[in-house]
Coordinates of C-alpha atoms (C1' of nucleotides) in Angstrom, one line a residue:
Chain A
M1 CA 113.0 88.2 169.7
N2 CA 116.8 88.1 170.0
A3 CA 119.0 87.3 167.1
P4 CA 119.5 83.6 166.7
L5 CA 122.5 82.2 168.6
V6 CA 125.0 80.2 166.7
T7 CA 127.7 78.2 168.4
I8 CA 130.9 77.4 166.9
L9 CA 133.1 74.4 168.0
D10 CA 136.4 74.1 166.2
D11 CA 139.9 73.7 167.3
E12 CA 141.5 76.0 164.9
P13 CA 141.2 79.6 166.1
A14 CA 141.6 81.0 162.6
I15 CA 138.4 79.1 161.5
R16 CA 136.5 80.2 164.6
T17 CA 137.2 83.8 164.0
M18 CA 136.4 83.5 160.3
L19 CA 133.0 81.9 161.0
A20 CA 132.1 84.2 163.9
D21 CA 132.9 87.4 161.8
A22 CA 130.8 86.2 159.0
L23 CA 127.9 85.2 161.1
E24 CA 128.0 88.4 163.2
E25 CA 128.1 90.4 160.1
A26 CA 124.9 88.6 159.1
G27 CA 123.2 89.6 162.2
F28 CA 123.6 86.4 164.3
R29 CA 125.0 86.1 167.9
T30 CA 127.9 83.7 168.2
L31 CA 129.7 81.8 170.9
S32 CA 133.0 80.0 170.0
F33 CA 134.7 77.1 171.6
G34 CA 138.0 75.2 171.0
R35 CA 137.2 72.2 173.1
A36 CA 134.1 70.0 173.6
R37 CA 134.4 70.3 177.3
E38 CA 134.0 74.1 177.2
F39 CA 131.2 73.8 174.7
E40 CA 129.2 71.3 176.8
A41 CA 129.7 73.4 179.9
A42 CA 128.2 76.4 178.0
L43 CA 125.2 74.5 177.1
Q44 CA 124.2 74.6 180.7
S45 CA 123.4 78.2 180.4
H46 CA 122.8 78.8 176.7
T47 CA 120.5 77.2 174.2
P48 CA 121.9 77.7 170.8
D49 CA 119.6 77.8 167.7
V50 CA 122.3 76.3 165.4
C51 CA 125.6 74.4 166.3
L52 CA 128.5 74.3 164.0
V53 CA 130.7 71.4 164.8
D54 CA 134.0 70.4 163.6
L55 CA 134.6 66.6 163.6
S56 CA 138.2 66.5 164.5
L57 CA 138.5 67.8 168.1
P58 CA 141.4 67.3 170.5
D59 CA 139.3 66.0 173.5
T60 CA 136.4 64.1 172.1
D61 CA 135.0 62.6 168.9
G62 CA 133.0 65.0 167.2
L63 CA 130.3 62.4 166.1
T64 CA 129.5 61.7 169.6
I65 CA 128.7 65.3 170.1
V66 CA 126.6 65.5 167.0
H67 CA 124.6 62.6 168.0
R68 CA 123.9 63.9 171.4
L69 CA 123.0 67.3 170.2
A70 CA 120.8 66.3 167.3
L71 CA 119.0 63.2 168.5
E72 CA 118.9 63.8 172.2
Q73 CA 118.6 67.6 172.5
G74 CA 116.9 68.1 169.1
A75 CA 119.3 70.9 168.2
I76 CA 120.1 72.0 164.6
V77 CA 123.6 70.6 163.9
I78 CA 125.8 71.5 160.9
I79 CA 129.0 69.6 160.6
V80 CA 132.0 71.6 159.3
S81 CA 134.7 69.2 158.6
G82 CA 137.9 68.6 156.6
R83 CA 137.0 65.0 156.0
A84 CA 135.7 65.1 152.6
Q85 CA 134.9 61.4 151.8
V86 CA 131.4 60.6 150.8
Q87 CA 131.2 58.1 153.6
D88 CA 132.1 60.6 156.1
R89 CA 129.3 62.8 154.9
V90 CA 126.7 60.1 154.9
T91 CA 127.5 58.9 158.3
G92 CA 127.5 62.4 159.6
L93 CA 124.0 63.1 158.2
E94 CA 122.8 59.7 159.2
L95 CA 123.9 60.3 162.8
G96 CA 121.4 63.4 162.9
A97 CA 123.4 66.2 161.5
D98 CA 121.3 68.6 159.4
D99 CA 124.0 69.7 157.0
Y100 CA 127.6 68.9 156.2
I101 CA 130.0 71.6 155.0
I102 CA 133.5 70.6 153.7
K103 CA 136.6 72.7 154.4
P104 CA 137.8 74.8 152.9
F105 CA 134.5 76.7 152.8
D106 CA 133.4 80.1 151.8
P107 CA 131.8 81.9 154.8
A108 CA 129.1 83.2 152.7
E109 CA 127.9 79.8 151.9
V110 CA 128.0 78.8 155.6
V111 CA 125.8 81.8 156.4
A112 CA 123.4 80.8 153.6
R113 CA 123.1 77.4 155.0
V114 CA 122.7 78.5 158.5
R115 CA 119.8 80.7 157.3
A116 CA 118.3 77.8 155.2
R117 CA 118.2 75.6 158.3
L118 CA 116.7 78.3 160.5
R119 CA 114.2 79.0 157.9
S120 CA 112.6 75.6 157.8
N121 CA 113.7 73.5 160.7
K122 CA 112.5 74.4 164.0
P123 CA 109.5 76.7 164.3
A124 CA 110.8 77.6 167.8
A125 CA 113.6 79.6 166.3
Q126 CA 111.3 81.7 164.0
T127 CA 112.9 83.7 161.4
A128 CA 110.4 82.8 158.7
N129 CA 107.1 84.6 158.4
T130 CA 105.3 82.3 156.1
A131 CA 104.0 78.9 156.9
H132 CA 102.6 76.1 154.7
F133 CA 100.0 73.4 155.8
D134 CA 97.5 71.2 154.2
G135 CA 97.0 73.2 151.0
W136 CA 97.2 76.5 152.8
R137 CA 99.8 79.2 153.1
A138 CA 99.8 81.6 155.9
E139 CA 101.6 84.9 155.3
F140 CA 102.2 86.8 158.5
D141 CA 103.9 89.7 156.7
S142 CA 100.7 90.5 154.8
Y143 CA 98.2 89.0 157.1
M144 CA 96.8 86.7 154.4
L145 CA 95.7 83.1 154.1
V146 CA 96.2 81.7 150.7
D147 CA 94.5 78.5 149.5
D148 CA 95.5 76.0 146.8
A149 CA 93.8 78.0 144.2
G150 CA 95.6 81.1 145.1
E151 CA 92.6 82.8 146.7
H152 CA 93.5 85.3 149.4
T153 CA 91.7 85.7 152.7
P154 CA 92.9 88.3 155.1
F155 CA 93.2 87.6 158.8
S156 CA 93.3 90.0 161.6
H157 CA 96.0 90.5 164.3
A158 CA 94.1 88.6 167.0
E159 CA 93.4 85.6 164.6
G160 CA 97.1 85.7 163.6
E161 CA 98.2 85.3 167.2
V162 CA 96.2 82.2 167.5
L163 CA 97.2 80.9 164.2
R164 CA 100.8 81.5 165.0
L165 CA 100.5 79.7 168.2
F166 CA 99.1 76.6 166.5
L167 CA 101.6 76.6 163.8
D168 CA 104.5 76.8 166.2
S169 CA 103.1 73.7 168.0
P170 CA 101.3 71.5 165.5
K171 CA 99.9 68.2 166.6
R172 CA 100.2 69.0 170.3
L173 CA 97.7 69.8 172.8
I174 CA 97.5 73.5 173.7
S175 CA 95.6 74.2 176.8
R176 CA 93.4 77.3 177.4
A177 CA 95.8 78.4 180.1
Q178 CA 98.7 78.3 177.6
M179 CA 96.8 80.3 175.2
Q180 CA 95.9 83.0 177.6
E181 CA 99.4 83.2 178.7
S182 CA 101.0 83.2 175.3
L183 CA 98.5 85.8 173.9
G184 CA 97.4 89.0 175.5
G185 CA 96.6 86.9 178.6
A186 CA 95.4 89.5 180.9
A187 CA 93.2 86.8 182.2
G188 CA 89.9 88.5 182.3
E189 CA 86.7 87.2 183.8
S190 CA 85.1 85.8 180.6
F191 CA 88.4 86.0 178.7
D192 CA 88.1 82.4 177.8
R193 CA 85.1 83.2 175.8
A194 CA 87.1 85.6 173.7
M195 CA 89.5 82.8 173.0
D196 CA 86.6 80.7 171.7
V197 CA 85.5 83.4 169.5
R198 CA 88.9 83.9 168.0
I199 CA 89.1 80.3 167.2
S200 CA 85.7 80.2 165.8
R201 CA 86.5 83.1 163.5
L202 CA 89.8 81.4 162.4
R203 CA 87.9 78.1 161.8
T204 CA 85.6 80.0 159.5
K205 CA 88.5 81.4 157.5
L206 CA 90.1 78.0 157.1
R207 CA 86.7 76.8 155.8
E208 CA 86.5 74.1 158.5
D209 CA 83.3 72.0 158.7
P210 CA 81.8 73.0 162.0
K211 CA 80.6 69.5 162.7
N212 CA 84.0 67.9 161.8
P213 CA 86.9 70.1 161.8
Q214 CA 90.0 68.7 160.3
L215 CA 92.6 71.2 161.3
I216 CA 91.6 72.7 164.7
K217 CA 90.3 70.0 167.0
T218 CA 88.7 70.8 170.3
I219 CA 89.6 68.5 173.2
Y220 CA 86.7 68.9 175.7
G221 CA 88.0 70.0 179.1
A222 CA 91.6 70.2 177.9
G223 CA 92.2 72.7 175.0
Y224 CA 92.8 72.6 171.4
I225 CA 95.0 70.7 169.0
F226 CA 96.2 71.7 165.6
L227 CA 96.6 69.0 163.0
G228 CA 98.3 70.0 159.9
D229 CA 101.7 69.3 158.3
V230 CA 103.4 72.7 159.0
R231 CA 106.4 73.7 157.2
W232 CA 107.8 77.2 157.7
N233 CA 109.4 79.1 154.9
Chain B
M1 CA 101.5 55.7 155.3
N2 CA 103.1 55.6 151.9
A3 CA 106.8 56.0 151.2
P4 CA 107.8 59.6 150.7
L5 CA 107.6 60.8 147.1
V6 CA 110.6 62.4 145.6
T7 CA 110.5 64.2 142.2
I8 CA 113.4 64.5 140.0
L9 CA 113.7 67.3 137.5
D10 CA 116.8 67.1 135.3
D11 CA 117.3 67.2 131.6
E12 CA 119.9 64.5 131.5
P13 CA 118.4 61.0 131.4
A14 CA 121.4 59.3 132.8
I15 CA 121.2 61.5 135.9
R16 CA 117.5 60.9 136.3
T17 CA 118.0 57.1 136.3
M18 CA 120.9 57.3 138.7
L19 CA 118.9 59.3 141.2
A20 CA 115.8 57.3 140.7
D21 CA 117.6 54.0 141.2
A22 CA 119.4 55.2 144.3
L23 CA 116.3 56.7 145.9
E24 CA 114.1 53.8 145.1
E25 CA 116.7 51.5 146.5
A26 CA 116.4 53.4 149.6
G27 CA 112.6 53.0 149.8
F28 CA 111.3 56.2 148.3
R29 CA 108.8 56.6 145.4
T30 CA 110.1 58.8 142.6
L31 CA 108.8 60.6 139.6
S32 CA 111.3 61.9 136.9
F33 CA 110.8 64.7 134.5
G34 CA 113.1 66.2 131.9
R35 CA 111.2 69.4 131.3
A36 CA 109.7 71.9 133.6
R37 CA 106.5 71.9 131.7
E38 CA 105.8 68.2 132.3
F39 CA 106.9 68.7 135.9
E40 CA 104.5 71.4 136.6
A41 CA 101.7 69.4 135.0
A42 CA 102.4 66.6 137.3
L43 CA 102.2 68.8 140.2
Q44 CA 98.4 69.2 139.7
S45 CA 97.9 65.6 140.7
H46 CA 100.9 64.8 142.9
T47 CA 102.2 66.6 146.0
P48 CA 105.8 65.5 146.4
D49 CA 107.6 65.4 149.7
V50 CA 111.0 66.4 148.3
C51 CA 111.9 68.0 144.9
L52 CA 115.3 67.5 143.4
V53 CA 115.8 70.2 140.8
D54 CA 118.5 70.8 138.2
L55 CA 119.1 74.5 137.5
S56 CA 120.0 74.2 133.8
L57 CA 116.8 73.2 132.0
P58 CA 115.9 73.5 128.4
D59 CA 112.5 75.2 128.8
T60 CA 112.8 77.4 131.9
D61 CA 115.1 79.0 134.4
G62 CA 115.5 76.5 137.2
L63 CA 115.6 79.2 139.8
T64 CA 112.1 80.3 139.0
I65 CA 110.8 76.9 139.7
V66 CA 112.7 76.8 142.8
H67 CA 111.3 79.9 143.9
R68 CA 107.8 79.0 143.1
L69 CA 108.0 75.5 144.7
A70 CA 109.6 76.8 147.9
L71 CA 107.7 80.0 148.5
E72 CA 104.3 79.3 147.1
Q73 CA 103.9 75.6 147.6
G74 CA 106.1 75.2 150.6
A75 CA 107.8 72.1 149.2
I76 CA 111.3 70.8 150.2
V77 CA 113.5 71.7 147.4
I78 CA 117.0 70.4 146.8
I79 CA 119.0 71.9 143.9
V80 CA 121.3 69.6 142.1
S81 CA 123.4 71.6 139.8
G82 CA 126.6 71.7 137.8
R83 CA 127.1 75.4 138.7
A84 CA 129.7 75.1 141.4
Q85 CA 130.4 78.9 142.2
V86 CA 129.8 79.9 145.7
Q87 CA 127.6 82.7 144.5
D88 CA 125.3 80.3 142.8
R89 CA 124.9 78.3 145.9
V90 CA 124.2 81.2 148.0
T91 CA 121.5 82.6 145.8
G92 CA 120.0 79.2 145.4
L93 CA 119.6 78.8 149.1
E94 CA 118.6 82.4 149.5
L95 CA 115.8 81.8 147.1
G96 CA 114.3 79.2 149.3
A97 CA 116.2 75.9 148.4
D98 CA 116.7 73.6 151.4
D99 CA 120.0 72.2 150.1
Y100 CA 122.4 72.5 147.2
I101 CA 124.3 69.5 145.9
I102 CA 127.0 69.9 143.3
K103 CA 127.5 67.7 140.3
P104 CA 129.1 65.2 140.1
F105 CA 127.5 63.8 143.1
D106 CA 127.5 60.5 144.8
P107 CA 123.9 59.0 145.0
A108 CA 124.5 57.8 148.6
E109 CA 125.0 61.4 149.7
V110 CA 121.8 62.6 147.8
V111 CA 119.9 59.9 149.6
A112 CA 121.4 61.0 152.9
R113 CA 120.6 64.5 152.4
V114 CA 117.0 63.8 151.3
R115 CA 116.6 61.8 154.6
A116 CA 118.1 64.6 156.6
R117 CA 115.5 67.1 155.1
L118 CA 112.6 64.8 155.7
R119 CA 113.8 64.1 159.2
S120 CA 114.0 67.6 160.3
N121 CA 110.8 68.6 158.8
K122 CA 108.8 66.1 160.8
P123 CA 108.8 67.6 164.3
A124 CA 108.3 66.1 167.6
A125 CA 109.4 62.6 167.2
Q126 CA 106.0 61.2 167.5
T127 CA 105.6 58.8 170.3
A128 CA 103.4 56.0 168.7
N129 CA 100.0 57.6 168.3
T130 CA 98.3 55.3 166.0
A131 CA 97.2 51.6 166.6
H132 CA 95.9 49.1 164.3
F133 CA 93.6 46.3 165.4
D134 CA 91.0 44.0 163.6
G135 CA 90.2 46.1 160.8
W136 CA 90.3 49.3 162.7
R137 CA 92.8 52.1 163.0
A138 CA 92.8 54.3 166.1
E139 CA 94.4 57.7 165.5
F140 CA 95.0 59.5 168.9
D141 CA 96.3 62.6 167.2
S142 CA 93.2 63.3 165.4
Y143 CA 90.8 61.5 167.7
M144 CA 89.5 59.3 164.9
L145 CA 88.6 55.7 164.5
V146 CA 88.9 54.7 160.8
D147 CA 87.5 51.4 159.6
D148 CA 88.5 49.1 156.7
A149 CA 86.4 51.1 154.3
G150 CA 88.2 54.2 155.4
E151 CA 85.1 55.7 157.2
H152 CA 86.0 58.0 160.0
T153 CA 84.3 58.2 163.4
P154 CA 85.4 60.7 165.9
F155 CA 85.9 59.6 169.5
S156 CA 86.0 62.0 172.4
H157 CA 88.7 62.5 175.0
A158 CA 87.1 60.4 177.7
E159 CA 86.5 57.6 175.1
G160 CA 90.0 57.9 174.0
E161 CA 91.5 57.4 177.5
V162 CA 89.6 54.1 177.8
L163 CA 90.7 53.1 174.3
R164 CA 94.3 53.8 174.9
L165 CA 94.3 51.8 178.1
F166 CA 92.9 48.9 176.2
L167 CA 95.3 49.1 173.4
D168 CA 98.2 49.4 175.8
S169 CA 97.3 46.1 177.4
P170 CA 95.4 43.8 174.9
K171 CA 94.3 40.4 175.8
R172 CA 94.8 41.0 179.5
L173 CA 92.2 41.5 182.1
I174 CA 92.0 45.1 183.3
S175 CA 90.1 45.5 186.6
R176 CA 87.8 48.4 187.4
A177 CA 90.2 49.4 190.1
Q178 CA 93.1 49.7 187.5
M179 CA 90.9 51.8 185.3
Q180 CA 90.0 54.2 187.9
E181 CA 93.5 54.6 188.8
S182 CA 94.8 55.0 185.4
L183 CA 92.1 57.4 184.3
G184 CA 91.0 60.4 186.1
G185 CA 90.3 58.3 189.0
A186 CA 88.9 60.7 191.5
A187 CA 87.3 57.6 192.9
G188 CA 83.7 58.6 193.5
E189 CA 81.1 56.3 194.7
S190 CA 79.3 55.8 191.5
F191 CA 82.4 56.5 189.5
D192 CA 82.4 52.9 188.2
R193 CA 79.0 53.7 186.6
A194 CA 80.8 56.4 184.6
M195 CA 83.4 53.9 183.5
D196 CA 80.6 51.6 182.3
V197 CA 79.0 54.3 180.2
R198 CA 82.4 55.2 178.7
I199 CA 82.8 51.6 177.6
S200 CA 79.3 51.4 176.4
R201 CA 79.9 54.4 174.1
L202 CA 83.1 53.1 172.9
R203 CA 81.4 49.8 172.1
T204 CA 78.9 51.7 170.0
K205 CA 81.5 53.3 168.0
L206 CA 83.4 50.1 167.4
R207 CA 80.0 48.7 166.2
E208 CA 80.0 45.9 168.7
D209 CA 77.0 43.6 169.0
P210 CA 75.8 44.3 172.5
K211 CA 74.8 40.7 173.0
N212 CA 78.0 39.4 171.7
P213 CA 81.0 41.8 171.8
Q214 CA 84.0 40.7 169.9
L215 CA 86.5 43.3 171.1
I216 CA 85.7 44.5 174.5
K217 CA 84.6 41.5 176.7
T218 CA 83.1 42.0 180.1
I219 CA 84.4 39.6 182.8
Y220 CA 81.6 39.5 185.3
G221 CA 82.9 40.5 188.7
A222 CA 86.4 41.1 187.6
G223 CA 86.8 43.8 184.9
Y224 CA 87.3 43.9 181.1
I225 CA 89.5 42.4 178.6
F226 CA 90.3 43.7 175.1
L227 CA 90.7 41.1 172.4
G228 CA 92.3 42.3 169.3
D229 CA 95.5 42.1 167.5
V230 CA 97.1 45.4 168.3
R231 CA 99.9 46.9 166.4
W232 CA 101.2 50.3 167.4
N233 CA 102.8 52.5 164.8
Chain C
dA1 C1' 79.3 112.7 162.1
dG2 C1' 79.8 108.7 158.9
dT3 C1' 81.9 104.4 157.4
dG4 C1' 84.2 100.3 157.9
dC5 C1' 87.0 97.0 160.5
dC6 C1' 88.5 94.7 164.6
dT7 C1' 87.5 92.4 168.7
dG8 C1' 85.4 91.6 173.2
dT9 C1' 80.9 90.6 175.3
dT10 C1' 76.5 88.6 175.7
dA11 C1' 73.1 85.1 174.9
dC12 C1' 71.7 81.1 173.4
dA13 C1' 72.6 76.6 170.9
dA14 C1' 75.2 72.5 170.7
dT15 C1' 78.3 69.0 172.6
dT16 C1' 80.4 66.3 176.2
dC17 C1' 80.2 63.4 179.9
dG18 C1' 79.1 62.1 184.6
dT19 C1' 74.9 60.7 187.1
dT20 C1' 70.7 58.4 187.7
dA21 C1' 67.5 54.8 187.2
dG22 C1' 65.4 51.0 185.4
dA23 C1' 66.3 46.9 182.5
dT24 C1' 69.1 43.1 181.7
dT25 C1' 72.7 39.6 182.7
dT26 C1' 75.4 36.7 185.6
dG27 C1' 76.3 33.1 188.7
dA28 C1' 75.9 31.1 193.4
dG29 C1' 72.9 28.5 196.0
dA30 C1' 68.7 26.1 196.7
Chain D
dT1 C1' 66.4 24.0 186.9
dC2 C1' 64.7 28.0 189.6
dT3 C1' 65.5 32.2 192.5
dC4 C1' 67.5 36.2 193.7
dA5 C1' 71.0 39.5 194.8
dA6 C1' 74.9 41.6 192.8
dA7 C1' 76.9 43.3 188.7
dT8 C1' 76.5 45.4 184.3
dC9 C1' 74.2 47.8 180.4
dT10 C1' 72.4 51.9 178.6
dA11 C1' 68.7 55.4 177.7
dA12 C1' 67.7 59.7 179.6
dC13 C1' 68.7 63.8 182.1
dG14 C1' 71.4 67.7 183.5
dA15 C1' 75.6 70.4 184.7
dA16 C1' 79.7 72.0 182.7
dT17 C1' 82.1 73.1 178.6
dT18 C1' 82.3 74.7 174.0
dG19 C1' 80.4 77.1 169.4
dT20 C1' 78.8 81.0 167.2
dA21 C1' 75.5 84.7 165.8
dA22 C1' 74.4 89.2 167.1
dC23 C1' 75.6 93.2 169.4
dA24 C1' 78.5 97.1 171.0
dG25 C1' 82.5 99.8 171.8
dG26 C1' 86.9 101.4 170.0
dC27 C1' 89.9 103.0 166.5
dA28 C1' 91.3 104.7 161.8
dC29 C1' 90.3 107.1 158.0
dT30 C1' 87.0 110.4 155.2

DNA sequence: AGTGCCTGTTACAATTCGTTAGATTTGAGA
DNA sequence: TCTCAAATCTAACGAATTGTAACAGGCACT
């Protein structure tokens, strides 16, 4: 549970420090780079949660970096650029950037936009504590499930662990082994039975039809898969 | 598989039509509203993928709507506002908005930002996991077969393995040896019997006439061939 | 102690899926 | 066309896996 890491790639030192100061003030960790080469080298050992990228770099075309980061590595990329033309912004976003901020900017807005991206984009970099899916809202602060009609159903800590695991990796098979490891997996003898029971109880609270569950599917001999359009907020 | 639905909430008709035109041109469905009351009424029957919201509305404070949409309904909210102060933007984003676009805007940029939000919210660039063939749809995420009439039939993991093999190589002979290898081919003695049974069960779910199967043909002494116009999606 | 909640354990029911076995189909050769 | 062995189909059985109701211990609060 470290603070999210934000990388800054800009050739102007003044901008780097301005951004770094504002972001660290807001509680983020930062790494700054003036050249694409250094930045790419650092990626070997760090995995940033958000990448701020300036388009006009001395050694590379910024758009190439954006494309590689966003589409190949799946990172959250925010372009911070002096190019203010609409066409620049459109192509930047089309190339996979998640946001496009124009210089000159106010550091407070950058922080707000970084937060907004972290909030909803990648569950891996959790900062949010509420998830929405298929007419449900899961509030991990208050341990509550809320349905369309606003009806509240509490869930326990153990149930929340399973639910969080599902909501972090929707539409992907999660094996029993993974579950045991992620959760309090002191792999006991019949520990897998306990997992079954947790899931059964969670299913009940989600009002799943036992004969035909829509959200939590069992894959015989493999594990479970959570189907649901998850959005963290 | 509908086009994403974008709602527009703005009290100026000119802006509504400008946005609607650009978004529909780009392939989205749109719904426009001039007042918060109408918009909220429409939410009862529609669930938009993205909500564009103007902050200055005649009948309500726009921020209230943003807050409710984002935090309670979990919608993607983009504020489109004439208020250009940094403080407005920060509070808007802080309240849960996913983006903040300042008037006057270029419709092309709005489209690009809507796309960016939809893109990043759909995680795990799905490798094609749904196939269509001869009035059927096979959903490998949810382990469901869906017929023309929309009736759902679940298929098991083992059945899905066979089905996927067929759908990957339609109209081509698949020998038993290939099947054993592709699937969990711990080639036992009577393992081919197991394969028979899998196919038999799959045929039942596809409502094949045992005397005259249309989709899965047996080639005596050679293997099986799947006839069907497969289109992956 | 008493009450209520959480959570693992147990026991049994239900499901999945390979195996078995008998029925049916296929195709080569008479 | 007829015969027969091999190949295939599928109902039925059973081992392994999973679902869940019921029970029990632990913990917090009265």
